[in-house]
PDB file of C-alpha atoms (C1' of nucleotides) in Angstrom:
ATOM      1  CA  MET L   1     -27.822 192.914  48.589  1.00 59.00           C
ATOM      2  CA  SER L   2     -27.498 189.538  48.308  1.00 69.00           C
ATOM      3  CA  ILE L   3     -26.533 186.787  50.374  1.00 73.00           C
ATOM      4  CA  ASP L   4     -22.758 185.732  50.931  1.00 74.00           C
ATOM      5  CA  PRO L   5     -22.176 181.427  52.075  1.00 64.00           C
ATOM      6  CA  ARG L   6     -19.069 182.370  53.227  1.00 69.00           C
ATOM      7  CA  GLY L   7     -20.259 185.490  55.455  1.00 68.00           C
ATOM      8  CA  ASP L   8     -19.823 185.731  59.421  1.00 70.00           C
ATOM      9  CA  ARG L   9     -23.826 184.838  59.604  1.00 78.00           C
ATOM     10  CA  ALA L  10     -25.315 182.133  59.024  1.00 81.00           C
ATOM     11  CA  VAL L  11     -27.052 182.325  55.556  1.00 84.00           C
ATOM     12  CA  TYR L  12     -31.313 181.777  57.305  1.00 89.00           C
ATOM     13  CA  ARG L  13     -30.196 184.719  59.162  1.00 87.00           C
ATOM     14  CA  GLN L  14     -29.156 186.591  56.413  1.00 87.00           C
ATOM     15  CA  LEU L  15     -32.057 185.574  54.597  1.00 89.00           C
ATOM     16  CA  ALA L  16     -34.248 186.414  57.514  1.00 89.00           C
ATOM     17  CA  ASP L  17     -32.530 190.110  57.188  1.00 88.00           C
ATOM     18  CA  LEU L  18     -33.645 190.670  54.392  1.00 90.00           C
ATOM     19  CA  LEU L  19     -36.832 189.232  54.467  1.00 91.00           C
ATOM     20  CA  ARG L  20     -37.177 191.889  57.973  1.00 90.00           C
ATOM     21  CA  GLU L  21     -36.443 194.432  56.193  1.00 90.00           C
ATOM     22  CA  GLN L  22     -39.003 194.291  52.952  1.00 90.00           C
ATOM     23  CA  ILE L  23     -41.597 193.602  55.199  1.00 90.00           C
ATOM     24  CA  GLN L  24     -40.526 197.063  57.734  1.00 88.00           C
ATOM     25  CA  SER L  25     -39.711 198.825  54.640  1.00 88.00           C
ATOM     26  CA  GLY L  26     -43.534 198.274  53.441  1.00 84.00           C
ATOM     27  CA  ASP L  27     -41.949 196.558  50.399  1.00 82.00           C
ATOM     28  CA  LEU L  28     -44.290 193.143  51.608  1.00 79.00           C
ATOM     29  CA  LEU L  29     -47.299 194.050  52.099  1.00 75.00           C
ATOM     30  CA  SER L  30     -49.387 193.569  55.330  1.00 75.00           C
ATOM     31  CA  GLY L  31     -51.416 190.459  54.571  1.00 75.00           C
ATOM     32  CA  ARG L  32     -49.018 189.696  51.400  1.00 75.00           C
ATOM     33  CA  LEU L  33     -47.816 186.394  50.700  1.00 81.00           C
ATOM     34  CA  LEU L  34     -44.397 185.727  50.218  1.00 85.00           C
ATOM     35  CA  PRO L  35     -42.761 183.270  47.949  1.00 87.00           C
ATOM     36  CA  SER L  36     -43.174 179.883  48.633  1.00 85.00           C
ATOM     37  CA  GLU L  37     -39.705 178.166  50.811  1.00 87.00           C
ATOM     38  CA  ASN L  38     -39.105 176.220  47.039  1.00 86.00           C
ATOM     39  CA  ARG L  39     -38.887 179.778  45.558  1.00 86.00           C
ATOM     40  CA  ILE L  40     -36.929 181.282  47.293  1.00 88.00           C
ATOM     41  CA  ALA L  41     -34.889 178.764  48.148  1.00 87.00           C
ATOM     42  CA  GLN L  42     -33.927 178.671  43.478  1.00 82.00           C
ATOM     43  CA  GLN L  43     -34.032 182.891  44.575  1.00 84.00           C
ATOM     44  CA  TYR L  44     -31.575 182.657  46.407  1.00 86.00           C
ATOM     45  CA  GLY L  45     -29.214 179.906  45.527  1.00 82.00           C
ATOM     46  CA  ILE L  46     -29.306 178.089  48.686  1.00 83.00           C
ATOM     47  CA  GLY L  47     -31.221 175.200  50.434  1.00 83.00           C
ATOM     48  CA  ARG L  48     -34.926 175.387  51.705  1.00 86.00           C
ATOM     49  CA  GLU L  49     -33.734 174.024  55.274  1.00 83.00           C
ATOM     50  CA  ALA L  50     -32.191 177.647  55.228  1.00 86.00           C
ATOM     51  CA  VAL L  51     -35.403 179.042  54.129  1.00 90.00           C
ATOM     52  CA  ARG L  52     -37.571 177.305  56.950  1.00 88.00           C
ATOM     53  CA  GLN L  53     -35.148 178.670  59.821  1.00 87.00           C
ATOM     54  CA  ALA L  54     -35.186 182.357  58.501  1.00 90.00           C
ATOM     55  CA  VAL L  55     -39.102 181.998  58.039  1.00 91.00           C
ATOM     56  CA  ALA L  56     -38.768 180.203  61.410  1.00 90.00           C
ATOM     57  CA  VAL L  57     -37.351 183.653  63.165  1.00 90.00           C
ATOM     58  CA  LEU L  58     -39.969 185.799  61.713  1.00 92.00           C
ATOM     59  CA  ARG L  59     -42.747 184.108  62.660  1.00 90.00           C
ATOM     60  CA  SER L  60     -40.999 183.816  65.963  1.00 91.00           C
ATOM     61  CA  GLU L  61     -40.851 188.028  66.327  1.00 93.00           C
ATOM     62  CA  GLY L  62     -44.315 188.166  65.539  1.00 92.00           C
ATOM     63  CA  LEU L  63     -44.245 189.424  62.152  1.00 92.00           C
ATOM     64  CA  VAL L  64     -45.293 186.220  59.539  1.00 90.00           C
ATOM     65  CA  SER L  65     -48.124 183.587  60.418  1.00 89.00           C
ATOM     66  CA  THR L  66     -47.699 180.502  57.894  1.00 90.00           C
ATOM     67  CA  VAL L  67     -50.661 178.672  57.946  1.00 86.00           C
ATOM     68  CA  ARG L  68     -49.754 174.721  56.211  1.00 83.00           C
ATOM     69  CA  GLY L  69     -50.858 174.309  52.303  1.00 82.00           C
ATOM     70  CA  GLU L  70     -51.370 178.382  51.751  1.00 83.00           C
ATOM     71  CA  GLY L  71     -48.446 180.015  52.373  1.00 90.00           C
ATOM     72  CA  THR L  72     -46.319 181.807  54.829  1.00 90.00           C
ATOM     73  CA  ARG L  73     -48.410 185.761  55.283  1.00 89.00           C
ATOM     74  CA  VAL L  74     -46.584 189.348  56.968  1.00 91.00           C
ATOM     75  CA  ARG L  75     -49.173 189.867  59.428  1.00 89.00           C
ATOM     76  CA  GLN L  76     -51.747 192.889  59.883  1.00 86.00           C
ATOM     77  CA  PRO L  77     -51.547 195.064  62.915  1.00 87.00           C
ATOM     78  CA  VAL L  78     -54.522 195.140  64.341  1.00 90.00           C
ATOM     79  CA  GLU L  79     -57.388 196.811  66.808  1.00 94.00           C
ATOM     80  CA  ARG L  80     -55.425 196.607  70.425  1.00 97.00           C
ATOM     81  CA  GLU L  81     -58.170 196.604  73.563  1.00 97.00           C
ATOM     82  CA  SER L  82     -57.116 199.170  76.380  1.00 97.00           C
ATOM     83  CA  VAL L  83     -57.111 197.507  79.902  1.00 97.00           C
ATOM     84  CA  ARG L  84     -56.355 199.765  83.103  1.00 97.00           C
ATOM     85  CA  LEU L  85     -54.565 198.871  86.133  1.00 97.00           C
ATOM     86  CA  GLY L  86     -54.405 199.977  89.184  1.00 96.00           C
ATOM     87  CA  ARG L  87     -51.760 200.433  91.810  1.00 94.00           C
ATOM     88  CA  THR L  88     -51.788 197.660  93.343  1.00 96.00           C
ATOM     89  CA  ASP L  89     -53.016 195.286  89.755  1.00 97.00           C
ATOM     90  CA  ARG L  90     -50.258 193.293  88.500  1.00 97.00           C
ATOM     91  CA  ALA L  91     -49.683 192.734  84.570  1.00 98.00           C
ATOM     92  CA  VAL L  92     -46.212 190.542  83.437  1.00 98.00           C
ATOM     93  CA  ALA L  93     -45.374 190.050  79.709  1.00 98.00           C
ATOM     94  CA  ARG L  94     -44.357 186.615  79.589  1.00 98.00           C
ATOM     95  CA  MET L  95     -44.255 183.770  76.018  1.00 96.00           C
ATOM     96  CA  PRO L  96     -47.560 180.791  76.735  1.00 96.00           C
ATOM     97  CA  VAL L  97     -46.847 177.767  75.877  1.00 95.00           C
ATOM     98  CA  GLU L  98     -48.563 175.248  73.720  1.00 92.00           C
ATOM     99  CA  SER L  99     -51.569 174.393  75.348  1.00 93.00           C
ATOM    100  CA  GLU L 100     -52.163 178.272  76.307  1.00 94.00           C
ATOM    101  CA  ARG L 101     -51.728 179.415  72.486  1.00 92.00           C
ATOM    102  CA  ARG L 102     -53.897 176.495  71.177  1.00 91.00           C
ATOM    103  CA  GLU L 103     -56.720 178.025  73.916  1.00 91.00           C
ATOM    104  CA  LEU L 104     -56.606 181.327  73.190  1.00 92.00           C
ATOM    105  CA  ASP L 105     -55.497 180.538  68.847  1.00 90.00           C
ATOM    106  CA  LEU L 106     -52.614 182.973  68.793  1.00 93.00           C
ATOM    107  CA  ASP L 107     -50.172 182.781  66.049  1.00 91.00           C
ATOM    108  CA  GLU L 108     -46.808 182.109  66.907  1.00 92.00           C
ATOM    109  CA  GLY L 109     -44.748 184.821  68.398  1.00 93.00           C
ATOM    110  CA  VAL L 110     -47.679 186.449  69.968  1.00 95.00           C
ATOM    111  CA  PRO L 111     -46.451 186.969  73.801  1.00 97.00           C
ATOM    112  CA  VAL L 112     -49.749 186.864  76.810  1.00 98.00           C
ATOM    113  CA  VAL L 113     -49.394 189.090  79.796  1.00 98.00           C
ATOM    114  CA  GLU L 114     -51.043 188.302  82.847  1.00 98.00           C
ATOM    115  CA  VAL L 115     -52.757 190.592  84.406  1.00 98.00           C
ATOM    116  CA  THR L 116     -53.122 190.346  88.586  1.00 98.00           C
ATOM    117  CA  ARG L 117     -55.404 191.946  90.104  1.00 97.00           C
ATOM    118  CA  ALA L 118     -56.065 192.829  93.757  1.00 94.00           C
ATOM    119  CA  ASP L 119     -58.353 190.623  94.818  1.00 96.00           C
ATOM    120  CA  GLY L 120     -55.649 187.873  93.171  1.00 96.00           C
ATOM    121  CA  ALA L 121     -58.110 187.381  89.891  1.00 97.00           C
ATOM    122  CA  THR L 122     -55.640 187.134  87.148  1.00 97.00           C
ATOM    123  CA  GLU L 123     -56.839 187.660  83.583  1.00 97.00           C
ATOM    124  CA  LEU L 124     -54.629 186.486  80.429  1.00 97.00           C
ATOM    125  CA  HIS L 125     -54.738 188.812  77.644  1.00 98.00           C
ATOM    126  CA  ARG L 126     -53.423 188.260  73.838  1.00 97.00           C
ATOM    127  CA  ALA L 127     -50.559 190.480  73.539  1.00 97.00           C
ATOM    128  CA  ASP L 128     -51.269 191.526  70.229  1.00 96.00           C
ATOM    129  CA  ARG L 129     -54.461 192.781  70.372  1.00 96.00           C
ATOM    130  CA  THR L 130     -54.102 194.491  74.367  1.00 98.00           C
ATOM    131  CA  GLU L 131     -52.666 198.023  75.365  1.00 98.00           C
ATOM    132  CA  PHE L 132     -51.948 198.927  78.973  1.00 98.00           C
ATOM    133  CA  PHE L 133     -52.485 201.511  80.867  1.00 97.00           C
ATOM    134  CA  GLY L 134     -52.259 203.520  84.240  1.00 96.00           C
ATOM    135  CA  ARG L 135     -55.607 204.454  86.070  1.00 92.00           C
TER     136      ARG L 135
ATOM    137  CA  MET S   1     -44.745 158.380  79.661  1.00 65.00           C
ATOM    138  CA  SER S   2     -43.216 157.752  76.838  1.00 80.00           C
ATOM    139  CA  ILE S   3     -43.025 158.743  72.966  1.00 86.00           C
ATOM    140  CA  ASP S   4     -44.914 157.236  69.734  1.00 86.00           C
ATOM    141  CA  PRO S   5     -44.332 157.604  66.284  1.00 78.00           C
ATOM    142  CA  ARG S   6     -47.324 157.071  64.866  1.00 80.00           C
ATOM    143  CA  GLY S   7     -49.792 159.304  67.153  1.00 79.00           C
ATOM    144  CA  ASP S   8     -51.631 161.720  66.569  1.00 80.00           C
ATOM    145  CA  ARG S   9     -48.824 164.913  67.630  1.00 89.00           C
ATOM    146  CA  ALA S  10     -45.576 165.381  65.961  1.00 91.00           C
ATOM    147  CA  VAL S  11     -42.707 163.085  68.205  1.00 94.00           C
ATOM    148  CA  TYR S  12     -40.697 166.842  68.514  1.00 94.00           C
ATOM    149  CA  ARG S  13     -44.278 168.400  69.931  1.00 93.00           C
ATOM    150  CA  GLN S  14     -44.546 165.009  72.276  1.00 94.00           C
ATOM    151  CA  LEU S  15     -40.907 165.149  73.384  1.00 94.00           C
ATOM    152  CA  ALA S  16     -41.473 168.898  74.047  1.00 94.00           C
ATOM    153  CA  ASP S  17     -44.499 168.195  76.460  1.00 94.00           C
ATOM    154  CA  LEU S  18     -42.140 165.539  78.411  1.00 95.00           C
ATOM    155  CA  LEU S  19     -39.591 167.894  78.605  1.00 95.00           C
ATOM    156  CA  ARG S  20     -41.964 170.954  79.907  1.00 95.00           C
ATOM    157  CA  GLU S  21     -43.603 168.598  82.081  1.00 95.00           C
ATOM    158  CA  GLN S  22     -40.473 167.493  83.669  1.00 95.00           C
ATOM    159  CA  ILE S  23     -39.815 171.302  84.174  1.00 95.00           C
ATOM    160  CA  GLN S  24     -43.139 172.420  85.466  1.00 94.00           C
ATOM    161  CA  SER S  25     -42.836 169.381  88.253  1.00 94.00           C
ATOM    162  CA  GLY S  26     -39.866 170.497  89.852  1.00 91.00           C
ATOM    163  CA  ASP S  27     -38.597 167.727  88.063  1.00 91.00           C
ATOM    164  CA  LEU S  28     -35.880 169.677  86.153  1.00 91.00           C
ATOM    165  CA  LEU S  29     -35.213 171.925  88.496  1.00 85.00           C
ATOM    166  CA  SER S  30     -34.220 175.607  87.779  1.00 85.00           C
ATOM    167  CA  GLY S  31     -29.947 176.214  86.182  1.00 88.00           C
ATOM    168  CA  ARG S  32     -29.580 172.780  85.752  1.00 88.00           C
ATOM    169  CA  LEU S  33     -28.462 171.485  82.560  1.00 91.00           C
ATOM    170  CA  LEU S  34     -30.524 168.967  80.337  1.00 94.00           C
ATOM    171  CA  PRO S  35     -28.643 165.830  78.718  1.00 94.00           C
ATOM    172  CA  SER S  36     -27.302 166.095  74.983  1.00 94.00           C
ATOM    173  CA  GLU S  37     -29.462 166.258  72.553  1.00 94.00           C
ATOM    174  CA  ASN S  38     -27.634 163.235  71.073  1.00 94.00           C
ATOM    175  CA  ARG S  39     -28.116 161.885  74.427  1.00 94.00           C
ATOM    176  CA  ILE S  40     -32.376 162.302  74.222  1.00 94.00           C
ATOM    177  CA  ALA S  41     -32.042 161.298  70.240  1.00 94.00           C
ATOM    178  CA  GLN S  42     -30.643 157.425  72.103  1.00 93.00           C
ATOM    179  CA  GLN S  43     -33.036 157.419  75.477  1.00 93.00           C
ATOM    180  CA  TYR S  44     -36.240 157.717  73.549  1.00 93.00           C
ATOM    181  CA  GLY S  45     -34.673 156.421  70.085  1.00 93.00           C
ATOM    182  CA  ILE S  46     -35.582 159.640  67.517  1.00 93.00           C
ATOM    183  CA  GLY S  47     -33.784 161.373  65.576  1.00 93.00           C
ATOM    184  CA  ARG S  48     -31.613 164.434  66.970  1.00 94.00           C
ATOM    185  CA  GLU S  49     -33.721 167.079  64.818  1.00 93.00           C
ATOM    186  CA  ALA S  50     -37.111 166.257  66.569  1.00 94.00           C
ATOM    187  CA  VAL S  51     -34.795 166.823  70.086  1.00 95.00           C
ATOM    188  CA  ARG S  52     -33.561 170.282  68.505  1.00 94.00           C
ATOM    189  CA  GLN S  53     -37.238 171.375  67.298  1.00 93.00           C
ATOM    190  CA  ALA S  54     -38.593 170.347  70.710  1.00 95.00           C
ATOM    191  CA  VAL S  55     -35.650 172.356  72.482  1.00 95.00           C
ATOM    192  CA  ALA S  56     -36.586 175.193  70.341  1.00 94.00           C
ATOM    193  CA  VAL S  57     -40.019 174.513  71.404  1.00 94.00           C
ATOM    194  CA  LEU S  58     -39.290 174.954  74.708  1.00 96.00           C
ATOM    195  CA  ARG S  59     -36.733 177.675  73.928  1.00 95.00           C
ATOM    196  CA  SER S  60     -39.872 179.952  72.315  1.00 95.00           C
ATOM    197  CA  GLU S  61     -41.425 179.301  75.884  1.00 95.00           C
ATOM    198  CA  GLY S  62     -39.125 181.379  77.851  1.00 95.00           C
ATOM    199  CA  LEU S  63     -38.809 178.218  79.940  1.00 96.00           C
ATOM    200  CA  VAL S  64     -35.229 176.932  78.511  1.00 96.00           C
ATOM    201  CA  SER S  65     -32.222 178.448  77.629  1.00 95.00           C
ATOM    202  CA  THR S  66     -29.111 177.238  75.601  1.00 95.00           C
ATOM    203  CA  VAL S  67     -25.210 177.921  74.612  1.00 94.00           C
ATOM    204  CA  ARG S  68     -23.519 176.149  72.351  1.00 93.00           C
ATOM    205  CA  GLY S  69     -20.387 174.049  73.523  1.00 93.00           C
ATOM    206  CA  GLU S  70     -22.646 174.158  77.210  1.00 94.00           C
ATOM    207  CA  GLY S  71     -26.034 172.613  76.548  1.00 95.00           C
ATOM    208  CA  THR S  72     -29.352 173.708  77.560  1.00 96.00           C
ATOM    209  CA  ARG S  73     -30.263 174.426  81.227  1.00 95.00           C
ATOM    210  CA  VAL S  74     -33.456 175.186  82.973  1.00 96.00           C
ATOM    211  CA  ARG S  75     -33.843 179.363  82.996  1.00 95.00           C
ATOM    212  CA  GLN S  76     -33.865 180.620  86.185  1.00 93.00           C
ATOM    213  CA  PRO S  77     -36.747 183.158  87.662  1.00 92.00           C
ATOM    214  CA  VAL S  78     -35.594 186.425  88.177  1.00 93.00           C
ATOM    215  CA  GLU S  79     -36.160 189.722  90.608  1.00 96.00           C
ATOM    216  CA  ARG S  80     -38.636 191.647  88.708  1.00 97.00           C
ATOM    217  CA  GLU S  81     -37.986 195.828  88.797  1.00 97.00           C
ATOM    218  CA  SER S  82     -41.428 197.303  89.025  1.00 97.00           C
ATOM    219  CA  VAL S  83     -42.146 200.011  86.243  1.00 98.00           C
ATOM    220  CA  ARG S  84     -45.576 202.842  87.007  1.00 97.00           C
ATOM    221  CA  LEU S  85     -47.655 203.129  84.326  1.00 97.00           C
ATOM    222  CA  GLY S  86     -49.937 207.219  84.054  1.00 96.00           C
ATOM    223  CA  ARG S  87     -53.436 206.825  83.242  1.00 95.00           C
ATOM    224  CA  THR S  88     -51.897 209.190  79.811  1.00 96.00           C
ATOM    225  CA  ASP S  89     -48.692 206.140  79.453  1.00 98.00           C
ATOM    226  CA  ARG S  90     -48.927 203.372  77.345  1.00 97.00           C
ATOM    227  CA  ALA S  91     -47.743 199.797  77.495  1.00 98.00           C
ATOM    228  CA  VAL S  92     -47.746 197.166  74.757  1.00 98.00           C
ATOM    229  CA  ALA S  93     -46.227 193.190  75.050  1.00 98.00           C
ATOM    230  CA  ARG S  94     -44.740 192.579  71.102  1.00 97.00           C
ATOM    231  CA  MET S  95     -41.119 190.013  70.430  1.00 96.00           C
ATOM    232  CA  PRO S  96     -38.302 192.081  69.758  1.00 96.00           C
ATOM    233  CA  VAL S  97     -36.845 191.647  66.111  1.00 94.00           C
ATOM    234  CA  GLU S  98     -32.791 189.779  66.141  1.00 91.00           C
ATOM    235  CA  SER S  99     -31.200 193.547  66.884  1.00 92.00           C
ATOM    236  CA  GLU S 100     -33.320 194.265  70.402  1.00 94.00           C
ATOM    237  CA  ARG S 101     -32.836 190.618  71.419  1.00 92.00           C
ATOM    238  CA  ARG S 102     -28.608 191.291  70.407  1.00 91.00           C
ATOM    239  CA  GLU S 103     -28.284 194.694  72.334  1.00 92.00           C
ATOM    240  CA  LEU S 104     -31.053 193.961  75.699  1.00 94.00           C
ATOM    241  CA  ASP S 105     -28.769 190.209  74.876  1.00 92.00           C
ATOM    242  CA  LEU S 106     -32.292 188.604  75.356  1.00 95.00           C
ATOM    243  CA  ASP S 107     -32.863 184.989  76.039  1.00 94.00           C
ATOM    244  CA  GLU S 108     -35.112 182.955  72.857  1.00 93.00           C
ATOM    245  CA  GLY S 109     -38.573 183.151  74.202  1.00 94.00           C
ATOM    246  CA  VAL S 110     -38.716 186.792  76.337  1.00 96.00           C
ATOM    247  CA  PRO S 111     -41.489 188.972  75.326  1.00 97.00           C
ATOM    248  CA  VAL S 112     -39.968 193.046  75.371  1.00 98.00           C
ATOM    249  CA  VAL S 113     -42.516 195.891  76.416  1.00 98.00           C
ATOM    250  CA  GLU S 114     -43.076 199.135  74.612  1.00 98.00           C
ATOM    251  CA  VAL S 115     -44.084 202.109  77.126  1.00 98.00           C
ATOM    252  CA  THR S 116     -44.570 205.005  75.180  1.00 98.00           C
ATOM    253  CA  ARG S 117     -45.038 207.626  78.097  1.00 97.00           C
ATOM    254  CA  ALA S 118     -47.613 210.938  77.862  1.00 95.00           C
ATOM    255  CA  ASP S 119     -44.877 213.149  76.227  1.00 96.00           C
ATOM    256  CA  GLY S 120     -44.376 210.596  73.975  1.00 96.00           C
ATOM    257  CA  ALA S 121     -41.255 209.193  75.099  1.00 97.00           C
ATOM    258  CA  THR S 122     -41.036 205.313  74.922  1.00 97.00           C
ATOM    259  CA  GLU S 123     -38.985 202.514  76.910  1.00 97.00           C
ATOM    260  CA  LEU S 124     -38.005 199.035  76.149  1.00 98.00           C
ATOM    261  CA  HIS S 125     -38.229 197.115  79.010  1.00 98.00           C
ATOM    262  CA  ARG S 126     -37.513 193.091  79.188  1.00 97.00           C
ATOM    263  CA  ALA S 127     -40.092 190.557  79.985  1.00 98.00           C
ATOM    264  CA  ASP S 128     -38.956 188.848  81.704  1.00 97.00           C
ATOM    265  CA  ARG S 129     -37.157 191.278  84.920  1.00 97.00           C
ATOM    266  CA  THR S 130     -40.642 193.982  84.292  1.00 98.00           C
ATOM    267  CA  GLU S 131     -43.322 193.700  86.083  1.00 98.00           C
ATOM    268  CA  PHE S 132     -45.647 196.901  85.471  1.00 98.00           C
ATOM    269  CA  PHE S 133     -48.685 198.915  87.683  1.00 97.00           C
ATOM    270  CA  GLY S 134     -51.074 201.678  87.608  1.00 96.00           C
ATOM    271  CA  ARG S 135     -50.399 204.829  89.640  1.00 92.00           C
TER     272      ARG S 135
ATOM    273  C1'  DT N   1      -0.265 176.485  75.826  1.00 82.40           C
ATOM    274  C1'  DA N   2      -2.705 173.486  73.331  1.00 82.40           C
ATOM    275  C1'  DC N   3      -4.943 169.909  72.292  1.00 82.40           C
ATOM    276  C1'  DT N   4      -8.927 167.160  73.001  1.00 82.40           C
ATOM    277  C1'  DA N   5     -13.761 165.550  73.765  1.00 82.40           C
ATOM    278  C1'  DT N   6     -18.594 166.843  74.221  1.00 82.40           C
ATOM    279  C1'  DT N   7     -21.993 169.926  72.602  1.00 82.40           C
ATOM    280  C1'  DT N   8     -24.647 172.331  69.839  1.00 82.40           C
ATOM    281  C1'  DG N   9     -24.855 175.320  64.887  1.00 82.40           C
ATOM    282  C1'  DT N  10     -25.289 174.400  59.933  1.00 82.40           C
ATOM    283  C1'  DT N  11     -26.396 172.772  56.143  1.00 82.40           C
ATOM    284  C1'  DC N  12     -28.053 169.585  52.240  1.00 82.40           C
ATOM    285  C1'  DG N  13     -30.410 165.438  50.870  1.00 82.40           C
ATOM    286  C1'  DT N  14     -34.457 162.497  50.445  1.00 82.40           C
ATOM    287  C1'  DA N  15     -38.524 160.705  52.197  1.00 82.40           C
ATOM    288  C1'  DT N  16     -43.297 160.866  53.235  1.00 82.40           C
ATOM    289  C1'  DG N  17     -46.993 163.023  55.319  1.00 82.40           C
ATOM    290  C1'  DT N  18     -50.787 166.788  55.411  1.00 82.40           C
ATOM    291  C1'  DA N  19     -53.694 170.883  54.414  1.00 82.40           C
ATOM    292  C1'  DT N  20     -55.071 174.076  50.962  1.00 82.40           C
ATOM    293  C1'  DA N  21     -55.881 176.435  46.527  1.00 82.40           C
TER     294       DA N  21
ATOM    295  C1'  DG O   1     -58.132 164.708  41.595  1.00 82.40           C
ATOM    296  C1'  DT O   2     -54.362 167.524  41.134  1.00 82.40           C
ATOM    297  C1'  DA O   3     -50.970 170.795  41.697  1.00 82.40           C
ATOM    298  C1'  DT O   4     -48.851 173.292  45.262  1.00 82.40           C
ATOM    299  C1'  DA O   5     -47.191 174.215  50.193  1.00 82.40           C
ATOM    300  C1'  DC O   6     -45.940 173.610  54.268  1.00 82.40           C
ATOM    301  C1'  DA O   7     -44.965 169.731  58.303  1.00 82.40           C
ATOM    302  C1'  DT O   8     -41.687 166.125  60.100  1.00 82.40           C
ATOM    303  C1'  DA O   9     -38.190 163.034  60.901  1.00 82.40           C
ATOM    304  C1'  DC O  10     -34.184 160.687  59.610  1.00 82.40           C
ATOM    305  C1'  DG O  11     -29.023 160.771  58.113  1.00 82.40           C
ATOM    306  C1'  DA O  12     -24.801 162.683  57.445  1.00 82.40           C
ATOM    307  C1'  DA O  13     -21.263 166.358  57.708  1.00 82.40           C
ATOM    308  C1'  DC O  14     -18.972 169.854  58.921  1.00 82.40           C
ATOM    309  C1'  DA O  15     -18.222 174.445  61.560  1.00 82.40           C
ATOM    310  C1'  DA O  16     -17.763 176.898  65.704  1.00 82.40           C
ATOM    311  C1'  DA O  17     -18.129 177.485  71.064  1.00 82.40           C
ATOM    312  C1'  DT O  18     -17.026 175.489  75.595  1.00 82.40           C
ATOM    313  C1'  DA O  19     -15.295 172.942  79.485  1.00 82.40           C
ATOM    314  C1'  DG O  20     -12.202 170.081  80.617  1.00 82.40           C
ATOM    315  C1'  DT O  21      -6.765 168.024  80.726  1.00 82.40           C
TER     316       DT O  21
END
DNA sequence: TACTATTTGTTCGTATGTATA
DNA sequence: GTATACATACGAACAAATAGT
């Protein structure tokens, strides 16, 4: 599989598809470092900006996590805590704003779940570490 | 409030904060079109790339939606459908991959909630149109 | 229909800053 | 201290979608 600059889809989307497949197929194992942006750009004969956009897509999907000066790694699945919902409790999932991401130290591409209890109290849960059950 | 190119925070992050405040304060009403990228760039004396990154932040937070050739609008809150969870049903929120976003016709910044029922059947719900309750 | 203007999307080039190894 | 790698920023050019004429 390769990348066609004259294809219908944008180069960075084609690259995102390639990398996503390598991740989901287990070709790129959890915790593994992806090749550097410059390395990938050379490898496929594309610009670094296209590589950056492709990696940004995967980050927004929660598949990888990037650390400046280190590189981009495939995100590890983590243990999930169970949260029970009563029939008068309400749970809504959404993306956090920047301030919430900072406070919860969330990676990009990780939603939050806002739980409103019967008494009006609210809880904010990290979606990557939580699963919800009825009560 | 203005933007300081020599500030600690990146220009695009400062702009994202400004625009987010205008949205959350009701200064930019739901459904309203934002000024064009070039217009905003001129207004603040910054490059278009910084504007695009700022708008990308707001999209990833589910606050705005962009249509090529038209512009960027503040997203409208929509009616939510109720989904009940039994004590053996399991719900997990995450970001969709590209293929899922296409199939569900999802805006950027909208998570999905994967519900696994007791019998093993799974459902994929749009987080922006769903709220979850215990049963 | 056809055309034009506007707006966002994509790509490349270049440069500098900052964090990590 | 040096090298590597990602972050930010600007400019430029062209493509593609939309809206209005």
